[in-house]
C-alpha cells in the first residue's frame, strides 16, 4: 500500500484543493499515512499571504530534508512535493535552496501533479520536476468529501482576484479571477448531495464577482437553492469571501430569505479609517461600510456578520487606529479574524515604508482582539434562551456524552446528546456561554 503525508496551510481554497488531490490519490491506490515513517510521499500545499505561513513551510522543508536522508539510509524512498502559492511565488528560491523537493508545482498546474506522481521516483541527484508554467486555472471536478461520514464540504466557484488591494499577494499568486461554469458546480453539488453532505460552502476569494454562463452571484445562488430541498432534512449553503464593494441588494434579499442559505456573512472590512482604506485600495469608506452593515442588520436580523481586520498598514496613525475601534463598536461584528500587516514583496504596499513599529502593531492588535472578544461575547449573550437549529459535528472533545455542533452562523455549541445525531440537524436551546462556545440543551 502506497502511503502519503499531506500538510495543508492557509485558506479554505487550499483545503478544498487538497481535498481534490486526496480524492485523486485514493483513486490511484494511495492511502494517508498514520505517521510520517509510513509515508513514501510528502506533500506540502502552501500559503504566501503572510510571511509567517511561509516561514513555517521553510521550517518543515528543513525537517523533511533530514527525514528524506534518514529514509535513504534505510533504503526507503521518500519523495517531497511542494505546491501552491509558495511554489508560484518562490520558484527560483525553492529550486536553489531546497534541492530535496522532487516536484514543485504552483497554483496553475495542480492538475498535472497526479500524473507526475505516477512516474517512478527519481534516483538521488536525478532531475526534478517543476510544474509552474502559467496557464488558465482549471477547476477540479470534485473537491471532497470522498468519505461517507464527512458532511461538510467546500465547493470552489471562482478562483483568483482582480482587486489588487495594496497589501495582498493573492492576485499575484492565484492570478486573475476565473468563474467556474454553472454546469460543473451543479454536477459537484449533486455528488455532494448524493454523499449525504449537509453543509456546502461556496468558495472564492471574492464570490460576489462570480460571473459565468449568464449568471452573476445572486443568479448562481437562485439556481443552486432549489437543488437543496429542506425536507426530510435540510442542506445548508454558505459562501466565502464577500467583498463589501460588490455586495448587491439582490444578495441581501436572498440572505433575508433564509431557507437553505445560512444567514451568515463574512465581509472583511480591514480598517475603519477612510485614509487607510483608500491607501489599501478597498473601494469603500468606513461610513459606507457602516451603512451597509446597518442595512443588513435591519433586513436580516438573525445575520451573523463576521470580518477581517488588518492593523498596522503603512502610515497608520493612532487616530486611524481609533477610527477602526470606533467602527467595530458601531458595527458590532459577531466575530473577527485579526491580522498584523506584513509586507509582501511584489505588492503595491511593499514600496511603502513599513513604519508602524512592531511593538505598536502588537499593542494595537491586542486592543482589537480584546474589544472584539467583548463584543462577540455580548452579542452571543444576547441570544441566550433562544432555540436554534444546529448541525451536529462530532462528539465533544471533552467527551462525557456531549456533542459538538454548529449554528447557522458557524458558531460552536456543546450539548448532551446521542452520537446518532452526528451528521444530522437538531434543535437546541442556547443556555450559557463558556468562552466563545455556547452550551445548550436538546429540544425534543
Ligand atoms: N478576499 C478577501 C477580502 O477581500 O477580504 C480576503 C482574502 S486574504 C487571503 C485573507 C485576509 O488576510 C485578508 O482579509 C487580510 O486581512 C489578510 N491579509 C492579506 N494580506 C495581508 C498582509 N500582507 N499582512 C497581513 N494580513 C494580510
Ligand atoms: Fe486580496 Fe483584496 Fe483580492 Fe481579498 S480582494 S484576495 S484582500 S486583493
XYZ file of C-alpha atoms and ligand atoms in Angstrom, residues 49-50 167-168 170 205 241 243 268 270 282 308 310 339-342 344, ligand 1:
45
model
C -0.465 35.511 2.370
C 1.735 36.193 5.398
C -1.146 44.755 0.854
C -2.235 41.483 -0.726
C -3.273 36.797 -3.718
C -11.541 34.985 -2.983
C -15.489 35.511 0.973
C -16.138 41.958 -0.842
C -13.899 41.790 5.560
C -9.962 45.543 7.050
C -10.585 48.780 -0.912
C -11.233 40.528 8.821
C -5.799 44.368 9.281
C -4.114 40.401 11.397
C -0.977 42.449 11.731
C 0.248 43.964 8.481
C 3.103 42.049 6.957
C 4.711 41.116 0.888
N -10.544 38.204 -0.407
C -10.708 38.514 0.938
C -11.014 40.004 1.111
O -11.039 40.740 0.191
O -11.166 40.447 2.206
C -9.538 38.149 1.817
C -8.517 37.168 1.377
S -6.988 37.276 2.248
C -6.239 35.841 1.711
C -7.435 36.964 3.922
C -7.043 38.051 4.865
O -5.649 38.071 5.035
C -7.369 39.454 4.395
O -8.704 39.793 4.631
C -6.409 40.309 5.161
O -6.977 40.804 6.331
C -5.265 39.349 5.465
N -4.063 39.746 4.743
C -3.890 39.841 3.415
N -2.655 40.315 3.122
C -2.039 40.531 4.306
C -0.761 41.032 4.682
N 0.111 41.451 3.776
N -0.467 41.100 6.003
C -1.348 40.707 6.941
N -2.579 40.234 6.646
C -2.927 40.153 5.346
